[in-house]
Short mmCIF file of C-alpha atoms in Angstrom, two decimals:
data_model
loop_
_atom_site.label_atom_id
_atom_site.label_comp_id
_atom_site.label_asym_id
_atom_site.label_seq_id
_atom_site.Cartn_x
_atom_site.Cartn_y
_atom_site.Cartn_z
CA SER A 1115 112.89 91.94 108.51
CA ILE A 1116 111.98 89.68 111.31
CA HIS A 1117 114.96 87.65 110.33
CA ALA A 1118 117.27 90.70 110.14
CA ALA A 1119 115.79 92.27 113.67
CA ARG A 1120 116.22 88.53 115.33
CA ARG A 1121 119.96 88.94 114.10
CA GLY A 1122 120.46 92.44 115.76
CA ALA A 1123 119.58 94.83 112.73
CA HIS A 1124 117.64 98.02 113.33
CA VAL A 1125 114.94 97.72 110.67
CA THR A 1126 112.73 100.29 108.99
CA THR A 1127 109.97 98.64 107.35
CA THR A 1128 108.10 101.13 104.63
CA ASP A 1129 104.65 100.78 102.50
CA GLY A 1130 102.45 103.22 100.89
CA SER A 1131 99.37 101.49 102.48
CA PHE A 1132 98.56 101.62 106.35
CA ARG A 1133 96.81 98.38 106.07
CA SER A 1134 99.96 96.63 104.86
CA LEU A 1135 102.09 98.43 107.50
CA ALA A 1136 99.54 97.56 110.37
CA LEU A 1137 99.47 93.62 109.01
CA ALA A 1138 103.61 94.11 109.03
CA ARG A 1139 103.65 95.47 112.40
CA GLU A 1140 101.00 92.73 113.89
CA ASN A 1141 103.35 90.09 112.17
CA ALA A 1142 106.33 91.34 113.58
CA GLU A 1143 104.85 91.76 117.03
CA MET A 1144 103.69 88.31 117.02
CA ASN A 1145 106.72 86.71 115.80
CA LEU A 1146 109.58 88.44 117.71
CA PRO A 1147 110.30 88.90 121.40
CA PRO A 1148 109.06 92.39 122.72
CA GLU A 1149 112.31 93.76 123.45
CA THR A 1150 113.24 93.44 120.00
CA PHE A 1151 110.04 94.39 118.41
CA TRP A 1152 110.26 97.44 120.41
CA ASN A 1153 113.92 98.15 120.18
CA ARG A 1154 114.68 97.03 116.65
CA MET A 1155 111.74 97.60 114.26
CA SER A 1156 110.06 100.83 112.96
CA PHE A 1157 107.34 101.18 110.73
CA ARG A 1158 106.80 104.06 108.01
CA ARG A 1159 104.32 104.90 105.55
CA VAL A 1160 106.17 105.96 102.54
CA ASP A 1161 104.50 106.66 99.35
CA PHE A 1162 107.66 106.63 96.77
CA GLU A 1163 106.50 109.61 94.89
CA GLU A 1164 106.04 111.57 97.97
CA ALA A 1165 109.77 111.11 99.09
CA GLN A 1166 111.87 112.58 96.15
CA SER A 1167 114.05 114.77 98.00
CA ALA A 1168 116.45 114.59 101.06
CA THR A 1169 114.17 116.86 103.08
CA GLU A 1170 110.80 114.88 102.33
CA VAL A 1171 112.98 111.57 102.99
CA ALA A 1172 113.55 113.01 106.48
CA ALA A 1173 109.95 113.97 106.99
CA HIS A 1174 109.01 110.43 106.26
CA GLY A 1175 111.05 109.59 109.19
CA LEU A 1176 113.75 107.87 107.16
CA SER A 1177 117.46 107.97 108.35
CA PRO A 1178 119.93 107.23 105.38
CA PRO A 1179 122.06 105.72 104.41
CA TYR A 1180 120.84 102.31 105.06
CA PRO A 1181 123.36 99.62 104.37
CA LEU A 1182 120.61 97.00 103.11
CA VAL A 1183 117.51 97.59 101.26
CA PHE A 1184 114.87 94.86 100.71
CA CYS A 1185 112.42 95.72 97.87
CA SER A 1186 109.38 93.29 97.31
CA GLY A 1187 106.10 93.46 96.04
CA LEU A 1188 107.48 95.55 92.90
CA MET A 1189 105.48 93.39 90.13
CA TYR A 1190 102.33 94.62 91.29
CA ILE A 1191 103.20 98.73 91.40
CA PRO A 1192 102.24 100.70 88.49
CA ILE A 1193 105.72 102.09 86.11
CA ASP A 1194 105.54 105.29 87.62
CA ALA A 1195 105.65 104.43 91.05
CA PHE A 1196 108.54 102.11 90.29
CA ARG A 1197 110.31 105.01 88.66
CA ALA A 1198 109.87 106.98 91.70
CA LEU A 1199 111.09 104.14 93.81
CA LEU A 1200 114.35 104.12 91.76
CA ARG A 1201 114.78 107.73 92.53
CA LEU A 1202 113.92 107.25 96.27
CA LEU A 1203 116.57 104.41 96.15
CA THR A 1204 119.24 106.95 95.40
CA LEU A 1205 118.47 109.01 98.56
CA VAL A 1206 118.41 106.25 100.76
CA ARG A 1207 121.62 103.98 99.95
CA ASP A 1208 125.27 105.07 99.47
CA GLU A 1209 128.23 103.27 97.65
CA ASN A 1210 128.31 100.88 100.81
CA SER A 1211 124.69 99.96 100.58
CA GLU A 1212 123.30 96.75 98.88
CA VAL A 1213 119.74 96.73 97.40
CA PHE A 1214 118.05 93.33 96.93
#
């Protein structure tokens, strides 16, 4: 996400853990110029199982569709959370989006 923000993308970072988001935010703030950090980065706590409709996605502060979606750390989540993520992906992307 830091790489994308440096190149002009608006980045929304999500995680179900407040601690993980705080660490990601701290890392981005330390590694980006202030104007890039404040104008191109946003951080949202999203539990995949709580964002399963367009209304719930909006309530979590997400603004789809996103042109690129990067998923990481998926080897460590329970299968039910992974299934919820797959459902969530249908809500935050469109036919032009790429998911990695």
